[in-house]
Amino acid sequence: MDFKQNQIMSTEQYIQDIVAETVLKLYGVKPEVNQLQIQKTRKEFEGDYTLVAFPLLKLTRKSPEETCRQIGEMLLQSYPEVSAINVIKGFLNITLSKTYWLGVINEIASTEDYGFAPTPTENANPTIVEFSSPNTNKPLHLGHIRNNLLGFSISRILEKSGKRVIKVNLVNDRGIHICKSMVAWLKYGNGETPQTSGKKGDHLVGDYYVRFEKEYKLQVEQLTSSGMDKDEALTKAPIIIEAQEMLRKWEAKDAETIRLWKMMNGWVYEGFEKTYQNLGITFDKIYYESQTYLVGKKVVNEGLDRGIFFRKSDGSVWVDLTADGLDQKLLLRSDGTSVYITQDIGTAIERYNEFHFNEHIYVVGNEQDYHFQVLKLVMKKLGYTWYEALYHLSYGMVLLPEGKMKSREGTVVDADDLISEMLQTAGDVSRELGKLDQMSDEEASETIRMVGLGALKYFILKVDPKKNMTFNPGESIDFNGNTGPFIQYTHARIRSVLRKAGNVNDLLNQKVTPESISFQKELELIQLLHLFPDTIKIAAQTHNPAEIANYTYELAKQYNQFYQDLPILREPNVEVKHFRLLLSQAVARVIKQAMWLLGIDVPEVM
């Protein structure tokens, strides 16, 4: 096996291949892939990787220990990259040579996009990632931030794992919630606009949504105090009747209602765009529910004609999923208006017809788990064979130290306010620690932006999406520990070392021999760098950016230990110095690429 070729595959794959060749030579049988179990050697034992012998015993007809001994001895004889073996019962621990690991670090250092799979062709069937999906009755808040950061990061991870990715946003720009803001503005707004109020448009409209809910609550209390049952009061309150009537007018294309709707939605879109820009979020295509829900209504009515759905006595249309372990689900209200799942049915069909996607990922909170179970079942019942391609990337709630946020009560953490707070805190902490010394105002401002947003993004993305999390702004901006600023500072530290060393490109032309690797810390860093491509694959397969985040923290932590313990620029042995600079360059490159996958910029100076 050609050693040069080994560097472009994972070490596990390389060991699998040489063990397979060895088993064939020894026993005349080539093992199946599932019989070749390779894993990282546990820390308490000597070795880099471990072969589990038990699945091979049917082929070798030897004891586990003898199987390991025979395979290990032939590996030592046949492959110079294997420097030592260690047999412990049915486990063969394999140590790879410094020559092997030097080849790995040379490959990493000379590969600009190391770890990133080639970009697929434009005609490849894509993966659709839908995220953000805001309602146009309120500004984006902390929950939306987690959604946007997850969607954007997983899009980049999937893209660099070799998939063609299309990032889409479905704006929920119609429905009863929108009409609530519209009714409140008509009743209490006195013609207020973003220009006259000085507020961002999404904030202004959100204020009227909160105003509606307060008035609605007051009216319900008044009706119940006069003796009406609360459930009845919820439907008889005058302001909710007005909102329902406005929704019917909207669906009937009433000109005045449509004019008001377009004006207020326009305010919101301008506000959203500013927030997206501040977060560094972009989309390839934006859909609007107002343009897609009619397709869903048409499909539901066709399903009704085919007997897939049924109509209740009040005229509403339902699907019965009791045989599937669920219950009955409303698809169209009795007045003919649609619900969320109606437009999701239509949108899924439209997107498949447009893109013929391999996978469609919905980044939506776990409170909608049931909704997406129903969606897949409905698509299956309608006969769409690609229903299995629909995947719900379900994520947990973002809590604050003081508890849960509530949009209706106006107690959410506004995304714009949070971003401003993060930038303010980043500036204060950076100045206090002297991180901005000798920087121009422009450089300091850009560094503060990177640190503030990096702290926010990393703190959220380092948590497994499936878990609830508590966001603490103060903890996120810390230059020590598992934080974005710690990793950013590590990158800046390495870049400073490389600048002092001179022309970084010359490093690739310097002679470095395996003897330059003198310490275990250096080998561990190379081995960790070598895991980067596999980490991307795992993150893509599990739809989990936390895999990248926590890998990057571990890399930064190990580099800092190496930096503290071993001299680089002051190393008297020139060849060793060149090796450590080469290693530092590779670490900086991987940190930058890993943080890019998380949507985070890293500074050159700090």
Coordinates of C-alpha atoms in Angstrom, one line a residue:
M1 CA 0.0 0.0 0.0
D2 CA 1.4 3.4 -1.0
F3 CA 2.2 5.5 2.1
K4 CA 1.4 8.8 0.3
Q5 CA -2.1 7.6 -0.4
N6 CA -2.6 6.8 3.3
Q7 CA -2.6 10.4 4.2
I8 CA -5.9 11.2 2.4
M9 CA -7.8 8.6 4.3
S10 CA -8.6 8.3 8.0
T11 CA -6.1 6.4 10.1
E12 CA -8.9 3.9 11.1
Q13 CA -9.4 3.2 7.4
Y14 CA -5.7 2.8 6.8
I15 CA -5.4 0.3 9.7
Q16 CA -8.5 -1.5 8.5
D17 CA -6.9 -1.9 5.1
I18 CA -3.5 -3.1 6.3
V19 CA -5.2 -5.6 8.7
A20 CA -7.4 -6.9 5.9
E21 CA -4.3 -7.4 3.7
T22 CA -2.5 -9.1 6.6
V23 CA -5.5 -11.5 7.4
L24 CA -5.6 -12.4 3.7
K25 CA -1.9 -13.2 3.7
L26 CA -2.0 -15.2 7.0
Y27 CA -5.2 -17.1 6.6
G28 CA -6.1 -17.0 2.9
V29 CA -9.5 -15.2 3.6
K30 CA -10.3 -11.5 3.2
P31 CA -12.4 -10.3 6.2
E32 CA -15.7 -8.5 5.8
V33 CA -15.7 -4.8 6.8
N34 CA -17.9 -5.5 9.9
Q35 CA -15.2 -8.0 11.1
L36 CA -12.6 -5.3 11.3
Q37 CA -13.3 -3.4 14.5
I38 CA -10.8 -0.5 15.0
Q39 CA -11.0 2.0 17.8
K40 CA -8.8 4.5 19.6
T41 CA -6.6 2.8 22.2
R42 CA -7.8 3.6 25.8
K43 CA -5.5 6.0 27.6
E44 CA -4.4 3.5 30.2
F45 CA -2.8 1.3 27.5
E46 CA 0.1 1.9 25.1
G47 CA -0.8 2.3 21.5
D48 CA -2.7 4.6 19.1
Y49 CA -5.4 2.3 17.8
T50 CA -6.8 -1.1 18.9
L51 CA -7.9 -4.0 16.8
V52 CA -10.7 -6.1 18.4
A53 CA -9.8 -9.7 17.4
F54 CA -13.0 -11.5 18.4
P55 CA -14.9 -11.0 15.1
L56 CA -12.0 -12.5 13.3
L57 CA -11.8 -15.8 15.2
K58 CA -14.0 -17.7 12.8
L59 CA -11.5 -16.9 10.0
T60 CA -8.3 -17.5 12.0
R61 CA -9.4 -20.5 14.0
K62 CA -6.9 -19.4 16.7
S63 CA -7.3 -18.1 20.2
P64 CA -7.8 -14.4 20.6
E65 CA -4.3 -13.9 22.0
E66 CA -2.7 -15.9 19.2
T67 CA -4.7 -14.2 16.5
C68 CA -3.5 -10.8 17.9
R69 CA 0.1 -12.0 18.1
Q70 CA 0.2 -13.3 14.5
I71 CA -1.5 -10.3 13.0
G72 CA 0.7 -7.9 15.0
E73 CA 4.0 -9.5 14.1
M74 CA 3.2 -9.5 10.4
L75 CA 2.1 -5.8 10.6
L76 CA 5.5 -5.0 12.1
Q77 CA 7.3 -7.0 9.4
S78 CA 5.3 -5.6 6.5
Y79 CA 4.5 -2.0 7.3
P80 CA 7.2 0.5 8.5
E81 CA 4.4 2.8 9.6
V82 CA 3.6 0.4 12.4
S83 CA 6.3 0.9 15.1
A84 CA 5.1 -1.3 18.0
I85 CA 2.3 -3.7 19.0
N86 CA 0.9 -4.7 22.3
V87 CA -1.4 -7.7 22.9
I88 CA -3.8 -7.7 25.8
K89 CA -6.1 -10.7 25.6
G90 CA -8.2 -10.3 22.5
F91 CA -7.1 -6.8 21.8
L92 CA -4.1 -5.8 19.6
N93 CA -2.9 -2.3 20.4
I94 CA -1.0 -0.7 17.4
T95 CA 1.4 2.2 17.7
L96 CA 2.1 4.1 14.5
S97 CA 5.5 5.5 13.8
K98 CA 6.7 9.1 13.9
T99 CA 7.2 8.8 10.2
Y100 CA 3.5 8.1 9.7
W101 CA 2.5 11.1 11.9
L102 CA 4.9 13.4 10.2
G103 CA 3.4 12.5 6.9
V104 CA 0.0 13.3 8.4
I105 CA 1.1 16.8 9.6
N106 CA 2.7 17.6 6.2
E107 CA -0.5 16.6 4.5
I108 CA -2.6 18.8 6.8
A109 CA -0.2 21.8 6.5
S110 CA -0.1 21.6 2.7
T111 CA -3.9 21.2 2.2
E112 CA -5.6 24.6 2.4
D113 CA -9.1 23.1 2.8
Y114 CA -8.0 20.2 4.9
G115 CA -11.0 18.3 6.2
F116 CA -13.5 19.8 3.7
A117 CA -15.0 17.4 1.1
P118 CA -15.0 18.6 -2.5
T119 CA -17.9 20.9 -3.6
P120 CA -20.6 18.8 -5.3
T121 CA -21.8 19.7 -8.8
E122 CA -24.7 22.1 -9.3
N123 CA -26.9 19.3 -10.6
A124 CA -26.4 17.1 -7.5
N125 CA -29.7 16.4 -5.7
P126 CA -29.5 18.8 -2.7
T127 CA -30.2 18.8 1.0
I128 CA -32.7 21.5 1.9
V129 CA -32.2 23.1 5.3
E130 CA -35.1 25.2 6.4
F131 CA -34.5 27.4 9.4
S132 CA -35.4 30.7 11.0
S133 CA -39.1 30.6 9.9
P134 CA -40.1 33.6 11.9
N135 CA -43.6 35.0 12.4
T136 CA -44.2 38.5 11.2
N137 CA -45.9 39.6 14.3
K138 CA -42.8 40.0 16.5
P139 CA -39.0 40.5 16.4
L140 CA -36.5 37.7 16.6
H141 CA -35.7 36.6 20.1
L142 CA -33.2 34.3 21.9
G143 CA -35.0 31.2 20.8
H144 CA -34.8 32.3 17.1
I145 CA -31.1 32.9 17.6
R146 CA -30.6 29.3 18.5
N147 CA -32.6 28.3 15.5
N148 CA -30.7 30.5 13.1
L149 CA -27.3 29.5 14.5
L150 CA -28.1 25.8 14.3
G151 CA -29.6 26.0 10.8
F152 CA -26.7 28.1 9.4
S153 CA -24.0 25.9 11.1
I154 CA -25.5 22.6 10.1
S155 CA -25.8 23.9 6.5
R156 CA -22.1 24.6 6.4
I157 CA -21.2 21.3 8.0
L158 CA -23.3 19.4 5.5
E159 CA -21.8 21.3 2.6
K160 CA -18.2 20.6 3.8
S161 CA -19.1 16.9 4.3
G162 CA -19.8 16.8 0.5
K163 CA -23.5 17.6 0.1
R164 CA -25.0 20.3 -2.1
V165 CA -27.0 22.4 0.4
I166 CA -29.8 25.0 -0.1
K167 CA -30.6 27.2 2.8
V168 CA -34.2 28.3 2.9
N169 CA -36.4 30.4 5.1
L170 CA -40.2 30.1 5.3
V171 CA -41.6 33.3 6.6
N172 CA -44.9 32.8 8.5
D173 CA -46.5 35.9 7.1
R174 CA -50.1 35.0 7.5
G175 CA -52.5 33.6 10.1
I176 CA -54.3 34.6 13.2
H177 CA -51.2 35.8 15.0
I178 CA -50.5 38.3 12.2
C179 CA -54.0 39.6 12.3
K180 CA -53.7 40.2 16.1
S181 CA -51.0 42.7 15.5
M182 CA -52.9 44.3 12.7
V183 CA -56.1 44.6 14.8
A184 CA -54.2 46.2 17.7
W185 CA -52.4 48.7 15.4
L186 CA -55.7 49.7 13.9
K187 CA -57.3 50.2 17.3
Y188 CA -54.5 51.7 19.2
G189 CA -51.7 52.8 16.8
N190 CA -52.9 56.2 15.8
G191 CA -50.9 55.8 12.5
E192 CA -47.6 55.1 14.3
T193 CA -44.8 53.9 11.9
P194 CA -41.1 52.9 12.4
Q195 CA -40.2 56.4 11.1
T196 CA -42.4 58.3 13.6
S197 CA -41.6 56.0 16.5
G198 CA -37.8 55.5 15.9
K199 CA -38.3 51.8 16.4
K200 CA -37.2 48.9 14.1
G201 CA -40.3 47.7 12.2
D202 CA -40.3 44.2 13.8
H203 CA -40.1 45.7 17.3
L204 CA -43.0 48.1 16.5
V205 CA -45.3 45.3 15.2
G206 CA -44.3 43.1 18.1
D207 CA -45.4 45.8 20.6
Y208 CA -48.9 45.7 19.1
Y209 CA -49.0 41.9 19.3
V210 CA -48.3 42.3 23.1
R211 CA -50.9 45.0 23.3
F212 CA -53.5 42.7 21.6
E213 CA -52.8 39.9 24.2
K214 CA -53.1 42.3 27.1
E215 CA -56.5 43.6 25.8
Y216 CA -57.6 40.1 25.0
K217 CA -56.8 38.9 28.5
L218 CA -58.6 41.9 30.0
Q219 CA -61.7 41.3 28.0
V220 CA -61.7 37.6 28.9
E221 CA -61.5 38.5 32.6
Q222 CA -64.4 41.0 32.2
L223 CA -66.6 38.3 30.6
T224 CA -65.8 35.6 33.2
S225 CA -66.4 38.1 36.0
S226 CA -69.9 38.6 34.6
G227 CA -70.5 34.9 34.8
M228 CA -69.4 33.5 31.4
D229 CA -67.5 30.2 31.3
K230 CA -63.8 30.9 30.5
D231 CA -63.7 28.6 27.5
E232 CA -66.7 30.5 26.0
A233 CA -65.1 33.9 27.0
L234 CA -62.0 33.0 25.1
T235 CA -64.1 32.7 21.9
K236 CA -66.5 35.5 22.6
A237 CA -64.1 38.3 23.5
P238 CA -64.7 41.1 20.9
I239 CA -61.1 41.6 20.1
I240 CA -60.5 37.9 19.1
I241 CA -63.6 38.0 17.0
E242 CA -62.2 41.0 15.2
A243 CA -58.9 39.1 14.6
Q244 CA -60.8 36.1 13.2
E245 CA -62.8 38.3 10.9
M246 CA -59.7 40.0 9.7
L247 CA -58.2 36.6 8.8
R248 CA -61.3 35.7 6.8
K249 CA -61.0 39.0 5.0
W250 CA -57.4 38.4 4.2
E251 CA -58.1 35.0 2.7
A252 CA -60.9 36.6 0.7
K253 CA -58.3 39.1 -0.6
D254 CA -60.1 42.2 0.9
A255 CA -58.2 45.1 -0.6
E256 CA -57.9 47.2 2.6
T257 CA -56.9 44.2 4.7
I258 CA -54.2 43.2 2.1
R259 CA -52.9 46.8 2.0
L260 CA -52.5 46.9 5.8
W261 CA -50.9 43.5 5.9
K262 CA -48.3 44.4 3.2
M263 CA -47.4 47.6 5.0
M264 CA -46.9 46.0 8.4
N265 CA -45.1 43.0 7.0
G266 CA -42.8 45.3 5.1
W267 CA -41.8 47.0 8.4
V268 CA -41.0 43.6 9.8
Y269 CA -39.0 42.3 6.9
E270 CA -36.7 45.4 7.1
G271 CA -36.2 44.7 10.8
F272 CA -35.5 41.0 10.2
E273 CA -32.9 41.7 7.6
K274 CA -30.9 44.0 9.9
T275 CA -30.9 41.2 12.6
Y276 CA -29.8 38.6 10.1
Q277 CA -27.0 40.8 8.9
N278 CA -25.8 41.4 12.5
L279 CA -25.8 37.6 13.1
G280 CA -24.1 36.9 9.7
I281 CA -27.0 34.7 8.6
T282 CA -27.8 34.3 4.9
F283 CA -30.3 32.3 2.9
D284 CA -30.3 30.9 -0.7
K285 CA -34.1 31.3 -1.0
I286 CA -36.9 32.8 1.0
Y287 CA -40.5 31.4 0.9
Y288 CA -43.6 33.1 2.2
E289 CA -46.5 31.1 3.7
S290 CA -48.9 33.5 2.0
Q291 CA -47.6 32.1 -1.3
T292 CA -47.5 28.4 -0.4
Y293 CA -50.6 27.7 1.8
L294 CA -53.0 27.5 -1.2
V295 CA -51.0 24.5 -2.6
G296 CA -51.5 22.8 0.7
K297 CA -55.3 23.5 0.7
K298 CA -55.6 22.1 -2.8
V299 CA -53.7 18.9 -1.8
V300 CA -55.8 18.5 1.3
N301 CA -59.1 18.8 -0.7
E302 CA -57.8 16.3 -3.2
G303 CA -57.0 13.9 -0.3
L304 CA -60.5 14.5 1.0
D305 CA -61.9 13.4 -2.4
R306 CA -59.7 10.3 -2.3
G307 CA -61.0 9.3 1.1
I308 CA -57.6 9.8 2.8
F309 CA -59.0 12.6 5.0
F310 CA -62.5 13.2 6.4
R311 CA -64.9 16.1 7.0
K312 CA -66.6 16.6 10.4
S313 CA -70.1 17.9 10.8
D314 CA -68.9 21.5 11.3
G315 CA -67.1 21.4 7.9
S316 CA -63.6 21.1 9.2
V317 CA -61.2 18.6 7.5
W318 CA -59.2 16.1 9.5
V319 CA -56.8 13.1 9.2
D320 CA -57.3 10.1 11.4
L321 CA -53.9 8.8 12.6
T322 CA -55.1 6.7 15.5
A323 CA -54.1 3.5 13.7
D324 CA -50.6 4.9 13.7
G325 CA -50.5 5.5 17.4
L326 CA -51.3 9.2 17.2
D327 CA -54.7 10.9 17.1
Q328 CA -56.9 13.0 14.8
K329 CA -55.3 16.1 13.3
L330 CA -57.0 19.2 12.0
L331 CA -56.0 20.1 8.4
L332 CA -58.6 22.8 7.5
R333 CA -60.8 24.8 9.9
S334 CA -64.6 24.8 9.6
D335 CA -64.5 28.2 7.9
G336 CA -62.1 26.9 5.3
T337 CA -59.0 28.6 6.6
S338 CA -55.8 26.6 6.8
V339 CA -53.5 25.7 9.7
Y340 CA -49.7 25.4 9.9
I341 CA -49.6 21.8 8.6
T342 CA -51.6 22.7 5.6
Q343 CA -48.9 25.0 4.2
D344 CA -46.2 22.5 5.3
I345 CA -47.8 19.9 3.1
G346 CA -47.9 22.3 0.2
T347 CA -44.4 23.6 0.7
A348 CA -42.8 20.1 0.9
I349 CA -44.4 19.2 -2.4
E350 CA -43.4 22.4 -4.1
R351 CA -39.8 22.0 -2.9
Y352 CA -39.5 18.4 -4.0
N353 CA -40.9 19.2 -7.4
E354 CA -38.4 22.1 -7.6
F355 CA -35.2 20.4 -6.2
H356 CA -35.8 16.6 -6.0
F357 CA -34.0 16.8 -2.6
N358 CA -32.2 13.9 -1.0
E359 CA -33.1 15.2 2.5
H360 CA -35.2 18.0 3.8
I361 CA -34.2 19.2 7.2
Y362 CA -36.6 21.3 9.3
V363 CA -34.8 23.2 12.1
V364 CA -37.7 23.6 14.6
G365 CA -38.0 23.4 18.4
N366 CA -38.9 20.2 20.1
E367 CA -42.4 21.5 21.0
Q368 CA -43.2 20.7 17.4
D369 CA -42.1 17.1 17.5
Y370 CA -45.7 15.9 17.1
H371 CA -46.3 18.2 14.2
F372 CA -43.5 16.7 12.2
Q373 CA -44.5 13.1 13.0
V374 CA -47.9 14.0 11.6
L375 CA -46.4 15.7 8.5
K376 CA -44.4 12.6 7.5
L377 CA -47.5 10.3 8.1
V378 CA -49.7 12.6 6.0
M379 CA -47.2 12.7 3.2
K380 CA -47.0 8.9 3.3
K381 CA -50.8 8.5 3.2
L382 CA -50.9 10.9 0.2
G383 CA -48.6 8.5 -1.6
Y384 CA -45.4 10.6 -1.7
T385 CA -42.5 8.0 -1.7
W386 CA -40.0 10.6 -0.5
Y387 CA -41.7 11.2 2.8
E388 CA -38.8 9.5 4.6
A389 CA -36.5 12.3 3.4
L390 CA -38.3 14.8 5.7
Y391 CA -36.2 15.2 8.9
H392 CA -37.0 17.3 11.9
L393 CA -33.8 18.7 13.5
S394 CA -35.5 19.0 16.9
Y395 CA -33.8 21.3 19.4
G396 CA -34.4 22.1 23.1
M397 CA -35.6 25.3 24.7
V398 CA -33.3 28.2 25.5
L399 CA -33.8 29.2 29.1
L400 CA -32.5 32.2 31.0
P401 CA -31.2 32.0 34.5
E402 CA -34.5 33.6 35.6
G403 CA -36.7 31.1 33.6
K404 CA -38.8 30.8 30.5
M405 CA -39.5 33.5 28.0
K406 CA -43.1 34.3 26.9
S407 CA -43.7 36.3 23.6
R408 CA -47.3 37.1 24.5
E409 CA -46.3 38.8 27.7
G410 CA -43.4 40.7 26.2
T411 CA -40.9 38.9 28.4
V412 CA -38.7 37.5 25.6
V413 CA -35.0 38.4 25.3
D414 CA -34.9 40.4 22.1
A415 CA -32.3 39.3 19.6
D416 CA -31.1 42.8 18.8
D417 CA -30.9 43.8 22.4
L418 CA -28.9 40.6 23.2
I419 CA -26.5 41.2 20.3
S420 CA -25.9 44.8 21.5
E421 CA -25.3 43.5 25.1
M422 CA -22.9 40.9 23.9
L423 CA -20.9 43.5 22.0
Q424 CA -20.9 45.9 24.9
T425 CA -19.7 43.1 27.3
A426 CA -17.1 41.9 24.8
G427 CA -15.7 45.4 24.5
D428 CA -15.6 45.9 28.3
V429 CA -13.9 42.6 29.0
S430 CA -11.4 42.9 26.1
R431 CA -10.3 46.4 27.2
E432 CA -10.0 45.3 30.8
L433 CA -7.7 42.4 29.8
G434 CA -5.7 44.6 27.4
K435 CA -6.7 42.6 24.4
L436 CA -7.3 45.8 22.3
D437 CA -4.0 47.5 23.2
Q438 CA -2.2 48.9 20.2
M439 CA -5.2 48.5 18.0
S440 CA -6.7 51.3 15.9
D441 CA -10.4 52.1 16.6
E442 CA -11.4 50.3 13.4
E443 CA -9.4 47.1 14.4
A444 CA -10.8 47.3 18.0
S445 CA -14.3 47.6 16.7
E446 CA -13.9 44.6 14.4
T447 CA -12.3 42.5 17.1
I448 CA -15.1 43.4 19.6
R449 CA -17.7 42.3 16.9
M450 CA -15.8 39.0 16.4
V451 CA -15.5 38.3 20.2
G452 CA -19.1 39.3 21.1
L453 CA -20.7 37.3 18.3
G454 CA -18.2 34.4 18.7
A455 CA -19.1 34.2 22.4
L456 CA -22.8 34.1 21.7
K457 CA -22.6 31.6 18.8
Y458 CA -20.2 29.2 20.5
F459 CA -22.0 29.2 23.8
I460 CA -25.2 28.1 22.0
L461 CA -23.7 25.7 19.5
K462 CA -21.5 23.8 22.0
V463 CA -24.6 22.3 23.5
D464 CA -26.2 19.3 21.9
P465 CA -29.3 20.6 20.0
K466 CA -31.5 18.0 21.6
K467 CA -30.9 19.4 25.1
N468 CA -32.5 22.4 26.8
M469 CA -29.9 25.0 27.7
T470 CA -29.6 28.1 29.9
F471 CA -27.9 31.0 28.2
N472 CA -25.8 33.2 30.5
P473 CA -24.2 36.1 28.7
G474 CA -21.6 36.7 31.4
E475 CA -20.3 33.1 31.3
S476 CA -20.1 33.1 27.5
I477 CA -17.5 36.0 27.3
D478 CA -14.6 34.4 29.2
F479 CA -11.1 34.1 27.8
N480 CA -10.6 30.9 29.8
G481 CA -12.5 27.7 29.6
N482 CA -14.9 26.2 27.0
T483 CA -15.8 29.5 25.3
G484 CA -15.6 31.2 21.9
P485 CA -13.2 33.9 23.1
F486 CA -10.8 31.3 24.5
I487 CA -10.6 29.6 21.1
Q488 CA -10.4 32.9 19.2
Y489 CA -7.6 34.0 21.5
T490 CA -5.7 30.8 20.9
H491 CA -5.9 31.4 17.1
A492 CA -4.7 34.9 17.5
R493 CA -1.8 33.7 19.7
I494 CA -0.7 31.2 17.1
R495 CA -0.9 33.8 14.3
S496 CA 1.3 36.1 16.4
V497 CA 3.9 33.3 16.8
L498 CA 3.8 32.6 13.0
R499 CA 4.2 36.3 12.2
K500 CA 7.3 36.6 14.5
A501 CA 8.7 33.5 12.7
G502 CA 8.7 35.2 9.3
N503 CA 7.3 33.9 6.0
V504 CA 4.9 31.1 7.0
N505 CA 4.9 29.7 3.4
D506 CA 8.6 28.9 3.8
L507 CA 7.8 26.4 6.6
L508 CA 6.5 23.9 4.0
N509 CA 10.0 23.9 2.3
Q510 CA 12.0 23.4 5.5
K511 CA 13.5 20.0 6.2
V512 CA 11.7 18.2 9.0
T513 CA 12.5 14.6 10.0
P514 CA 10.6 12.2 12.3
E515 CA 13.2 12.8 15.0
S516 CA 11.9 16.4 15.2
I517 CA 8.9 15.0 17.1
S518 CA 10.2 14.7 20.6
F519 CA 7.3 14.8 23.0
Q520 CA 4.0 12.9 23.4
K521 CA 2.1 16.3 23.5
E522 CA 3.2 16.9 19.9
L523 CA 2.0 13.5 18.8
E524 CA -1.3 14.0 20.5
L525 CA -1.8 17.3 18.7
I526 CA -1.2 15.7 15.3
Q527 CA -3.6 12.8 16.2
L528 CA -6.2 15.3 17.2
L529 CA -5.8 17.3 14.0
H530 CA -6.2 14.1 12.1
L531 CA -9.6 13.6 13.6
F532 CA -11.0 16.8 12.0
P533 CA -12.4 15.3 8.8
D534 CA -14.1 12.5 10.7
T535 CA -15.5 15.0 13.2
I536 CA -17.1 16.9 10.3
K537 CA -18.6 13.6 9.1
I538 CA -20.0 12.7 12.5
A539 CA -21.4 16.2 12.9
A540 CA -23.1 16.0 9.5
Q541 CA -24.5 12.5 10.2
T542 CA -25.9 13.5 13.6
H543 CA -26.9 17.0 12.6
N544 CA -25.0 18.3 15.6
P545 CA -22.7 21.3 15.5
A546 CA -21.7 20.6 19.1
E547 CA -19.4 17.9 17.8
I548 CA -17.4 20.6 16.0
A549 CA -17.5 23.1 18.9
N550 CA -16.2 20.7 21.5
Y551 CA -13.6 19.2 19.2
T552 CA -12.3 22.8 18.5
Y553 CA -12.2 23.5 22.3
E554 CA -10.2 20.3 22.9
L555 CA -7.8 21.3 20.1
A556 CA -7.3 24.8 21.5
K557 CA -6.9 23.5 25.0
Q558 CA -4.2 20.9 23.9
Y559 CA -2.4 23.5 21.9
N560 CA -2.2 25.9 24.8
Q561 CA -0.7 23.1 27.0
F562 CA 1.8 22.4 24.2
Y563 CA 2.6 26.2 24.0
Q564 CA 3.1 26.5 27.7
D565 CA 5.3 23.4 28.1
L566 CA 7.5 23.6 24.9
P567 CA 9.5 26.5 23.4
I568 CA 8.8 27.4 19.8
L569 CA 10.6 30.5 18.7
R570 CA 13.2 30.0 21.4
E571 CA 13.8 26.4 20.6
P572 CA 17.6 26.1 19.8
N573 CA 17.3 23.1 17.5
V574 CA 16.3 24.6 14.1
E575 CA 14.7 21.5 12.8
V576 CA 12.6 21.1 15.9
K577 CA 11.6 24.7 15.8
H578 CA 10.5 24.3 12.2
F579 CA 8.4 21.3 13.1
R580 CA 6.7 23.1 16.0
L581 CA 5.9 26.1 13.7
L582 CA 4.5 23.7 11.1
L583 CA 2.4 22.1 13.8
S584 CA 1.2 25.5 15.0
Q585 CA 0.3 26.5 11.5
A586 CA -1.8 23.4 11.1
V587 CA -3.6 24.0 14.4
A588 CA -4.4 27.6 13.4
R589 CA -5.8 26.5 10.1
V590 CA -8.0 23.8 11.6
I591 CA -9.3 26.2 14.3
K592 CA -10.2 28.7 11.7
Q593 CA -12.0 26.2 9.5
A594 CA -13.8 24.6 12.4
M595 CA -15.0 28.0 13.7
W596 CA -16.1 28.9 10.2
L597 CA -18.3 25.8 10.3
L598 CA -20.0 27.3 13.4
G599 CA -20.4 30.7 11.6
I600 CA -17.7 32.3 13.8
D601 CA -14.8 34.5 12.7
V602 CA -11.4 34.4 14.3
P603 CA -9.1 37.4 14.7
E604 CA -5.5 37.5 13.5
V605 CA -4.6 39.8 16.4
M606 CA -5.9 40.0 20.0

